[in-house]
């Protein structure tokens, strides 16, 4: 627990320091908070409630199947109150997607805080932190891959940040392992896909995968990629030897 708490605290600090380039990609497509909202916390809370409700509806129905009425019904409010904060469902979806993409990049960058030679607990803390993040946003992100508004600027910004995020993972795997990868960015995509898909399956009770078991398995795989080479006796090696 102390190791997890330490990595978590470092992550919060690093997220603020290293957000610059990611935010630059997305700043133009996210709606700035109104001055009136900054002065009136209640207004900001209401706006966040709309975002949370919309995330839940988009997760279940997708962008194409969602109507503004679905979002307002989720909060039991009149549709007019929705339009005080957002122009339409496209507007609120793009804001959700923008924030989610930026938060994903920040969560992944916590890998940069792990030192070369760190023990397995540091990697477990990182995987656990990502699972906690995916608990909040994972279903929305997965559903949005194939169902999002046809907004070229938004999609281009998200694609740039996804590429940057994958690159971070690949470069960190190289740094931590001391070995070169043939394609760091693609390796990063594969690791992120493993994390997201494993989280999704562990969340699905039909898959018969426990959360703790999944976190442990992913940690083992990542640690095997970056840890020192070890020669251990195993049933497979024993059979080969004979």
PDB file of C-alpha atoms in Angstrom:
ATOM      1  CA  UNK A   1       0.000   0.000   0.000  1.00  0.00           C
ATOM      2  CA  UNK A   2       2.785   2.576   0.752  1.00  0.00           C
ATOM      3  CA  UNK A   3       4.259   1.964  -2.731  1.00  0.00           C
ATOM      4  CA  UNK A   4       0.838   2.387  -4.353  1.00  0.00           C
ATOM      5  CA  UNK A   5       0.160   5.576  -2.411  1.00  0.00           C
ATOM      6  CA  UNK A   6       3.584   6.962  -3.377  1.00  0.00           C
ATOM      7  CA  UNK A   7       3.100   6.286  -7.086  1.00  0.00           C
ATOM      8  CA  UNK A   8      -0.407   7.746  -6.904  1.00  0.00           C
ATOM      9  CA  UNK A   9       0.866  10.949  -5.299  1.00  0.00           C
ATOM     10  CA  UNK A  10       3.683  11.244  -7.828  1.00  0.00           C
ATOM     11  CA  UNK A  11       1.201  10.719 -10.633  1.00  0.00           C
ATOM     12  CA  UNK A  12      -1.021  13.590  -9.490  1.00  0.00           C
ATOM     13  CA  UNK A  13       1.970  15.912  -9.408  1.00  0.00           C
ATOM     14  CA  UNK A  14       3.358  14.741 -12.744  1.00  0.00           C
ATOM     15  CA  UNK A  15      -0.007  15.021 -14.433  1.00  0.00           C
ATOM     16  CA  UNK A  16      -0.074  18.738 -13.746  1.00  0.00           C
ATOM     17  CA  UNK A  17       3.515  19.240 -14.894  1.00  0.00           C
ATOM     18  CA  UNK A  18       3.377  17.146 -18.082  1.00  0.00           C
ATOM     19  CA  UNK A  19      -0.008  17.981 -19.478  1.00  0.00           C
ATOM     20  CA  UNK A  20       1.215  20.769 -21.760  1.00  0.00           C
ATOM     21  CA  UNK A  21       1.667  19.021 -25.090  1.00  0.00           C
ATOM     22  CA  UNK A  22      -1.432  16.850 -24.705  1.00  0.00           C
ATOM     23  CA  UNK A  23      -3.564  19.842 -23.757  1.00  0.00           C
ATOM     24  CA  UNK A  24      -2.303  21.762 -26.793  1.00  0.00           C
ATOM     25  CA  UNK A  25      -3.733  19.066 -29.081  1.00  0.00           C
ATOM     26  CA  UNK A  26      -7.159  19.261 -27.478  1.00  0.00           C
ATOM     27  CA  UNK A  27      -7.547  22.791 -26.157  1.00  0.00           C
ATOM     28  CA  UNK A  28      -9.376  24.074 -29.206  1.00  0.00           C
ATOM     29  CA  UNK A  29     -12.090  21.426 -29.130  1.00  0.00           C
ATOM     30  CA  UNK A  30     -12.996  21.632 -25.436  1.00  0.00           C
ATOM     31  CA  UNK A  31     -15.432  24.243 -24.240  1.00  0.00           C
ATOM     32  CA  UNK A  32     -13.950  26.644 -21.646  1.00  0.00           C
ATOM     33  CA  UNK A  33     -15.875  27.097 -18.415  1.00  0.00           C
ATOM     34  CA  UNK A  34     -18.034  30.211 -18.431  1.00  0.00           C
ATOM     35  CA  UNK A  35     -17.151  33.022 -16.051  1.00  0.00           C
ATOM     36  CA  UNK A  36     -20.595  32.674 -14.490  1.00  0.00           C
ATOM     37  CA  UNK A  37     -19.839  29.012 -13.747  1.00  0.00           C
ATOM     38  CA  UNK A  38     -16.557  29.911 -12.086  1.00  0.00           C
ATOM     39  CA  UNK A  39     -18.384  32.355  -9.810  1.00  0.00           C
ATOM     40  CA  UNK A  40     -21.222  29.964  -8.996  1.00  0.00           C
ATOM     41  CA  UNK A  41     -20.031  26.493  -7.929  1.00  0.00           C
ATOM     42  CA  UNK A  42     -23.593  25.158  -8.093  1.00  0.00           C
ATOM     43  CA  UNK A  43     -23.658  25.828 -11.831  1.00  0.00           C
ATOM     44  CA  UNK A  44     -20.390  23.934 -12.299  1.00  0.00           C
ATOM     45  CA  UNK A  45     -21.747  21.021 -10.257  1.00  0.00           C
ATOM     46  CA  UNK A  46     -24.881  20.900 -12.402  1.00  0.00           C
ATOM     47  CA  UNK A  47     -22.804  20.939 -15.561  1.00  0.00           C
ATOM     48  CA  UNK A  48     -20.660  18.083 -14.265  1.00  0.00           C
ATOM     49  CA  UNK A  49     -23.822  16.137 -13.444  1.00  0.00           C
ATOM     50  CA  UNK A  50     -24.843  16.437 -17.102  1.00  0.00           C
ATOM     51  CA  UNK A  51     -21.414  15.181 -18.186  1.00  0.00           C
ATOM     52  CA  UNK A  52     -21.589  12.200 -15.830  1.00  0.00           C
ATOM     53  CA  UNK A  53     -25.119  11.336 -16.946  1.00  0.00           C
ATOM     54  CA  UNK A  54     -24.152  11.657 -20.610  1.00  0.00           C
ATOM     55  CA  UNK A  55     -21.156   9.364 -20.114  1.00  0.00           C
ATOM     56  CA  UNK A  56     -23.456   6.711 -18.647  1.00  0.00           C
ATOM     57  CA  UNK A  57     -25.966   7.012 -21.492  1.00  0.00           C
ATOM     58  CA  UNK A  58     -23.300   6.996 -24.219  1.00  0.00           C
ATOM     59  CA  UNK A  59     -21.779   3.877 -22.638  1.00  0.00           C
ATOM     60  CA  UNK A  60     -25.101   2.042 -22.890  1.00  0.00           C
ATOM     61  CA  UNK A  61     -26.560   3.400 -26.124  1.00  0.00           C
ATOM     62  CA  UNK A  62     -23.605   4.720 -28.079  1.00  0.00           C
ATOM     63  CA  UNK A  63     -23.481   8.119 -29.717  1.00  0.00           C
ATOM     64  CA  UNK A  64     -25.852   7.220 -32.558  1.00  0.00           C
ATOM     65  CA  UNK A  65     -28.490   5.751 -30.260  1.00  0.00           C
ATOM     66  CA  UNK A  66     -28.496   8.584 -27.740  1.00  0.00           C
ATOM     67  CA  UNK A  67     -30.889  11.525 -27.695  1.00  0.00           C
ATOM     68  CA  UNK A  68     -30.726  14.601 -25.481  1.00  0.00           C
ATOM     69  CA  UNK A  69     -33.911  13.356 -23.832  1.00  0.00           C
ATOM     70  CA  UNK A  70     -32.065  10.232 -22.669  1.00  0.00           C
ATOM     71  CA  UNK A  71     -29.560  12.416 -20.833  1.00  0.00           C
ATOM     72  CA  UNK A  72     -32.148  14.684 -19.227  1.00  0.00           C
ATOM     73  CA  UNK A  73     -34.309  11.703 -18.260  1.00  0.00           C
ATOM     74  CA  UNK A  74     -31.276  10.226 -16.517  1.00  0.00           C
ATOM     75  CA  UNK A  75     -31.235  13.319 -14.285  1.00  0.00           C
ATOM     76  CA  UNK A  76     -35.023  13.810 -14.211  1.00  0.00           C
ATOM     77  CA  UNK A  77     -34.719  17.400 -15.455  1.00  0.00           C
ATOM     78  CA  UNK A  78     -36.274  19.390 -18.289  1.00  0.00           C
ATOM     79  CA  UNK A  79     -34.472  19.461 -21.630  1.00  0.00           C
ATOM     80  CA  UNK A  80     -34.215  23.233 -21.475  1.00  0.00           C
ATOM     81  CA  UNK A  81     -31.674  22.999 -18.661  1.00  0.00           C
ATOM     82  CA  UNK A  82     -29.420  20.867 -20.876  1.00  0.00           C
ATOM     83  CA  UNK A  83     -29.253  23.565 -23.539  1.00  0.00           C
ATOM     84  CA  UNK A  84     -28.087  26.127 -20.997  1.00  0.00           C
ATOM     85  CA  UNK A  85     -24.779  24.253 -20.844  1.00  0.00           C
ATOM     86  CA  UNK A  86     -24.480  22.430 -24.177  1.00  0.00           C
ATOM     87  CA  UNK A  87     -25.577  23.107 -27.733  1.00  0.00           C
ATOM     88  CA  UNK A  88     -26.499  19.506 -28.554  1.00  0.00           C
ATOM     89  CA  UNK A  89     -25.437  15.896 -27.964  1.00  0.00           C
ATOM     90  CA  UNK A  90     -22.458  16.322 -30.286  1.00  0.00           C
ATOM     91  CA  UNK A  91     -21.179  19.175 -28.117  1.00  0.00           C
ATOM     92  CA  UNK A  92     -21.349  17.194 -24.867  1.00  0.00           C
ATOM     93  CA  UNK A  93     -19.888  14.069 -26.494  1.00  0.00           C
ATOM     94  CA  UNK A  94     -16.884  15.962 -27.839  1.00  0.00           C
ATOM     95  CA  UNK A  95     -16.231  17.493 -24.437  1.00  0.00           C
ATOM     96  CA  UNK A  96     -16.409  14.077 -22.785  1.00  0.00           C
ATOM     97  CA  UNK A  97     -14.135  12.572 -25.418  1.00  0.00           C
ATOM     98  CA  UNK A  98     -11.655  15.412 -25.110  1.00  0.00           C
ATOM     99  CA  UNK A  99     -11.410  15.197 -21.336  1.00  0.00           C
ATOM    100  CA  UNK A 100     -11.270  11.393 -21.368  1.00  0.00           C
ATOM    101  CA  UNK A 101      -8.471  11.313 -23.935  1.00  0.00           C
ATOM    102  CA  UNK A 102      -6.436  13.855 -22.007  1.00  0.00           C
ATOM    103  CA  UNK A 103      -6.915  11.961 -18.736  1.00  0.00           C
ATOM    104  CA  UNK A 104      -5.861   8.719 -20.414  1.00  0.00           C
ATOM    105  CA  UNK A 105      -2.606  10.313 -21.536  1.00  0.00           C
ATOM    106  CA  UNK A 106      -1.949  11.633 -18.032  1.00  0.00           C
ATOM    107  CA  UNK A 107      -2.679   8.246 -16.446  1.00  0.00           C
ATOM    108  CA  UNK A 108      -0.300   6.479 -18.825  1.00  0.00           C
ATOM    109  CA  UNK A 109       2.456   9.027 -18.177  1.00  0.00           C
ATOM    110  CA  UNK A 110       2.671   7.808 -14.582  1.00  0.00           C
ATOM    111  CA  UNK A 111       4.843   5.061 -16.095  1.00  0.00           C
ATOM    112  CA  UNK A 112       7.550   7.705 -16.505  1.00  0.00           C
ATOM    113  CA  UNK A 113       7.820   7.896 -12.707  1.00  0.00           C
ATOM    114  CA  UNK A 114       8.942   4.282 -12.330  1.00  0.00           C
ATOM    115  CA  UNK A 115      12.693   4.017 -11.908  1.00  0.00           C
ATOM    116  CA  UNK A 116      14.923   1.565 -13.729  1.00  0.00           C
ATOM    117  CA  UNK A 117      15.307  -1.537 -11.594  1.00  0.00           C
ATOM    118  CA  UNK A 118      12.083  -0.919  -9.654  1.00  0.00           C
ATOM    119  CA  UNK A 119      10.486  -4.001  -8.155  1.00  0.00           C
ATOM    120  CA  UNK A 120       7.223  -5.535  -9.314  1.00  0.00           C
ATOM    121  CA  UNK A 121       5.109  -3.583  -6.813  1.00  0.00           C
ATOM    122  CA  UNK A 122       5.755  -0.349  -8.722  1.00  0.00           C
ATOM    123  CA  UNK A 123       4.329  -1.861 -11.908  1.00  0.00           C
ATOM    124  CA  UNK A 124       1.392  -3.326 -10.011  1.00  0.00           C
ATOM    125  CA  UNK A 125       0.622   0.153  -8.667  1.00  0.00           C
ATOM    126  CA  UNK A 126       0.642   1.534 -12.214  1.00  0.00           C
ATOM    127  CA  UNK A 127      -1.652  -1.217 -13.546  1.00  0.00           C
ATOM    128  CA  UNK A 128      -4.013  -0.825 -10.592  1.00  0.00           C
ATOM    129  CA  UNK A 129      -4.126   2.926 -11.113  1.00  0.00           C
ATOM    130  CA  UNK A 130      -5.032   2.438 -14.769  1.00  0.00           C
ATOM    131  CA  UNK A 131      -7.780  -0.021 -13.835  1.00  0.00           C
ATOM    132  CA  UNK A 132      -9.198   2.532 -11.385  1.00  0.00           C
ATOM    133  CA  UNK A 133      -9.156   5.095 -14.179  1.00  0.00           C
ATOM    134  CA  UNK A 134     -10.832   2.672 -16.602  1.00  0.00           C
ATOM    135  CA  UNK A 135     -13.567   2.068 -14.023  1.00  0.00           C
ATOM    136  CA  UNK A 136     -14.605   5.669 -14.615  1.00  0.00           C
ATOM    137  CA  UNK A 137     -14.035   6.024 -18.342  1.00  0.00           C
ATOM    138  CA  UNK A 138     -13.225   2.686 -19.951  1.00  0.00           C
ATOM    139  CA  UNK A 139     -16.683   1.700 -21.153  1.00  0.00           C
ATOM    140  CA  UNK A 140     -17.201   5.122 -22.726  1.00  0.00           C
ATOM    141  CA  UNK A 141     -13.814   4.966 -24.467  1.00  0.00           C
ATOM    142  CA  UNK A 142     -14.354   1.467 -25.850  1.00  0.00           C
ATOM    143  CA  UNK A 143     -17.876   2.233 -27.073  1.00  0.00           C
ATOM    144  CA  UNK A 144     -16.712   5.483 -28.668  1.00  0.00           C
ATOM    145  CA  UNK A 145     -14.103   3.873 -30.914  1.00  0.00           C
ATOM    146  CA  UNK A 146     -16.695   2.859 -33.514  1.00  0.00           C
ATOM    147  CA  UNK A 147     -19.473   5.304 -32.662  1.00  0.00           C
ATOM    148  CA  UNK A 148     -18.599   8.988 -32.424  1.00  0.00           C
ATOM    149  CA  UNK A 149     -19.635  12.203 -34.197  1.00  0.00           C
ATOM    150  CA  UNK A 150     -18.097  12.851 -37.642  1.00  0.00           C
ATOM    151  CA  UNK A 151     -16.057  15.811 -36.443  1.00  0.00           C
ATOM    152  CA  UNK A 152     -12.731  15.845 -38.290  1.00  0.00           C
ATOM    153  CA  UNK A 153     -10.952  18.228 -35.924  1.00  0.00           C
ATOM    154  CA  UNK A 154     -11.993  16.262 -32.841  1.00  0.00           C
ATOM    155  CA  UNK A 155     -11.040  12.914 -34.375  1.00  0.00           C
ATOM    156  CA  UNK A 156      -7.677  14.248 -35.524  1.00  0.00           C
ATOM    157  CA  UNK A 157      -6.900  15.623 -32.050  1.00  0.00           C
ATOM    158  CA  UNK A 158      -7.846  12.334 -30.398  1.00  0.00           C
ATOM    159  CA  UNK A 159      -5.748  10.373 -32.908  1.00  0.00           C
ATOM    160  CA  UNK A 160      -2.705  12.562 -32.182  1.00  0.00           C
ATOM    161  CA  UNK A 161      -3.018  12.066 -28.439  1.00  0.00           C
ATOM    162  CA  UNK A 162      -3.555   8.308 -28.835  1.00  0.00           C
ATOM    163  CA  UNK A 163      -0.380   8.112 -30.918  1.00  0.00           C
ATOM    164  CA  UNK A 164       1.512  10.155 -28.345  1.00  0.00           C
ATOM    165  CA  UNK A 165       0.222   7.948 -25.518  1.00  0.00           C
ATOM    166  CA  UNK A 166       1.275   4.765 -27.315  1.00  0.00           C
ATOM    167  CA  UNK A 167       4.674   6.309 -27.947  1.00  0.00           C
ATOM    168  CA  UNK A 168       5.098   7.066 -24.250  1.00  0.00           C
ATOM    169  CA  UNK A 169       4.433   3.435 -23.327  1.00  0.00           C
ATOM    170  CA  UNK A 170       6.824   2.150 -25.981  1.00  0.00           C
ATOM    171  CA  UNK A 171       9.630   4.524 -25.027  1.00  0.00           C
ATOM    172  CA  UNK A 172       9.194   3.735 -21.335  1.00  0.00           C
ATOM    173  CA  UNK A 173       9.345   0.002 -22.020  1.00  0.00           C
ATOM    174  CA  UNK A 174      12.638   0.590 -23.820  1.00  0.00           C
ATOM    175  CA  UNK A 175      13.982   2.761 -21.003  1.00  0.00           C
ATOM    176  CA  UNK A 176      12.975   0.377 -18.231  1.00  0.00           C
ATOM    177  CA  UNK A 177      14.181  -2.755 -20.014  1.00  0.00           C
ATOM    178  CA  UNK A 178      17.348  -1.318 -21.521  1.00  0.00           C
ATOM    179  CA  UNK A 179      16.431  -3.056 -24.768  1.00  0.00           C
ATOM    180  CA  UNK A 180      15.372  -1.615 -28.118  1.00  0.00           C
ATOM    181  CA  UNK A 181      11.962  -2.424 -29.550  1.00  0.00           C
ATOM    182  CA  UNK A 182      11.452  -2.823 -33.282  1.00  0.00           C
ATOM    183  CA  UNK A 183       8.460  -0.455 -33.150  1.00  0.00           C
ATOM    184  CA  UNK A 184       7.949   1.255 -29.755  1.00  0.00           C
ATOM    185  CA  UNK A 185       4.697   2.965 -30.744  1.00  0.00           C
ATOM    186  CA  UNK A 186       3.087  -0.272 -31.924  1.00  0.00           C
ATOM    187  CA  UNK A 187       4.294  -2.015 -28.778  1.00  0.00           C
ATOM    188  CA  UNK A 188       2.626   0.759 -26.797  1.00  0.00           C
ATOM    189  CA  UNK A 189      -0.646   0.245 -28.670  1.00  0.00           C
ATOM    190  CA  UNK A 190      -0.509  -3.485 -27.904  1.00  0.00           C
ATOM    191  CA  UNK A 191       0.076  -2.912 -24.190  1.00  0.00           C
ATOM    192  CA  UNK A 192      -2.757  -0.387 -23.968  1.00  0.00           C
ATOM    193  CA  UNK A 193      -5.073  -2.744 -25.856  1.00  0.00           C
ATOM    194  CA  UNK A 194      -4.156  -5.542 -23.445  1.00  0.00           C
ATOM    195  CA  UNK A 195      -4.945  -3.317 -20.476  1.00  0.00           C
ATOM    196  CA  UNK A 196      -8.283  -2.116 -21.833  1.00  0.00           C
ATOM    197  CA  UNK A 197      -9.475  -5.504 -23.037  1.00  0.00           C
ATOM    198  CA  UNK A 198      -8.409  -7.276 -19.850  1.00  0.00           C
ATOM    199  CA  UNK A 199     -10.188  -4.654 -17.757  1.00  0.00           C
ATOM    200  CA  UNK A 200     -13.322  -5.116 -19.862  1.00  0.00           C
ATOM    201  CA  UNK A 201     -13.283  -8.912 -19.510  1.00  0.00           C
ATOM    202  CA  UNK A 202     -12.608  -8.765 -15.766  1.00  0.00           C
ATOM    203  CA  UNK A 203     -15.575  -6.400 -15.452  1.00  0.00           C
ATOM    204  CA  UNK A 204     -17.779  -8.887 -17.299  1.00  0.00           C
ATOM    205  CA  UNK A 205     -18.799 -11.560 -14.787  1.00  0.00           C
ATOM    206  CA  UNK A 206     -19.342 -14.103 -17.586  1.00  0.00           C
ATOM    207  CA  UNK A 207     -15.625 -14.072 -18.345  1.00  0.00           C
ATOM    208  CA  UNK A 208     -14.861 -15.663 -14.937  1.00  0.00           C
ATOM    209  CA  UNK A 209     -11.853 -13.397 -14.418  1.00  0.00           C
ATOM    210  CA  UNK A 210     -11.272 -11.675 -11.095  1.00  0.00           C
ATOM    211  CA  UNK A 211     -10.066  -8.105 -10.953  1.00  0.00           C
ATOM    212  CA  UNK A 212      -7.154  -8.938  -8.642  1.00  0.00           C
ATOM    213  CA  UNK A 213      -6.139 -11.942 -10.705  1.00  0.00           C
ATOM    214  CA  UNK A 214      -6.202  -9.873 -13.890  1.00  0.00           C
ATOM    215  CA  UNK A 215      -4.119  -7.089 -12.357  1.00  0.00           C
ATOM    216  CA  UNK A 216      -1.586  -9.656 -11.139  1.00  0.00           C
ATOM    217  CA  UNK A 217      -1.390 -11.346 -14.559  1.00  0.00           C
ATOM    218  CA  UNK A 218      -0.867  -8.069 -16.435  1.00  0.00           C
ATOM    219  CA  UNK A 219       1.736  -6.987 -13.898  1.00  0.00           C
ATOM    220  CA  UNK A 220       3.615 -10.259 -14.439  1.00  0.00           C
ATOM    221  CA  UNK A 221       3.575  -9.771 -18.219  1.00  0.00           C
ATOM    222  CA  UNK A 222       4.772  -6.168 -18.114  1.00  0.00           C
ATOM    223  CA  UNK A 223       7.412  -6.924 -15.498  1.00  0.00           C
ATOM    224  CA  UNK A 224       8.669  -9.811 -17.620  1.00  0.00           C
ATOM    225  CA  UNK A 225       9.083  -7.355 -20.497  1.00  0.00           C
ATOM    226  CA  UNK A 226      11.208  -4.898 -18.523  1.00  0.00           C
ATOM    227  CA  UNK A 227      12.739  -6.946 -15.733  1.00  0.00           C
ATOM    228  CA  UNK A 228      16.221  -8.478 -15.805  1.00  0.00           C
ATOM    229  CA  UNK A 229      16.624 -11.662 -17.814  1.00  0.00           C
ATOM    230  CA  UNK A 230      16.303 -14.693 -15.586  1.00  0.00           C
ATOM    231  CA  UNK A 231      16.925 -18.385 -16.207  1.00  0.00           C
ATOM    232  CA  UNK A 232      14.444 -20.384 -14.194  1.00  0.00           C
ATOM    233  CA  UNK A 233      13.589 -24.044 -14.137  1.00  0.00           C
ATOM    234  CA  UNK A 234      10.132 -24.685 -15.558  1.00  0.00           C
ATOM    235  CA  UNK A 235       8.175 -27.692 -16.831  1.00  0.00           C
ATOM    236  CA  UNK A 236       8.715 -26.500 -20.394  1.00  0.00           C
ATOM    237  CA  UNK A 237      12.483 -26.050 -20.044  1.00  0.00           C
ATOM    238  CA  UNK A 238      12.747 -29.388 -18.267  1.00  0.00           C
ATOM    239  CA  UNK A 239      11.007 -31.170 -21.135  1.00  0.00           C
ATOM    240  CA  UNK A 240      13.253 -29.455 -23.677  1.00  0.00           C
ATOM    241  CA  UNK A 241      16.351 -30.467 -21.715  1.00  0.00           C
ATOM    242  CA  UNK A 242      15.306 -34.100 -21.840  1.00  0.00           C
TER     243      UNK A 242
END
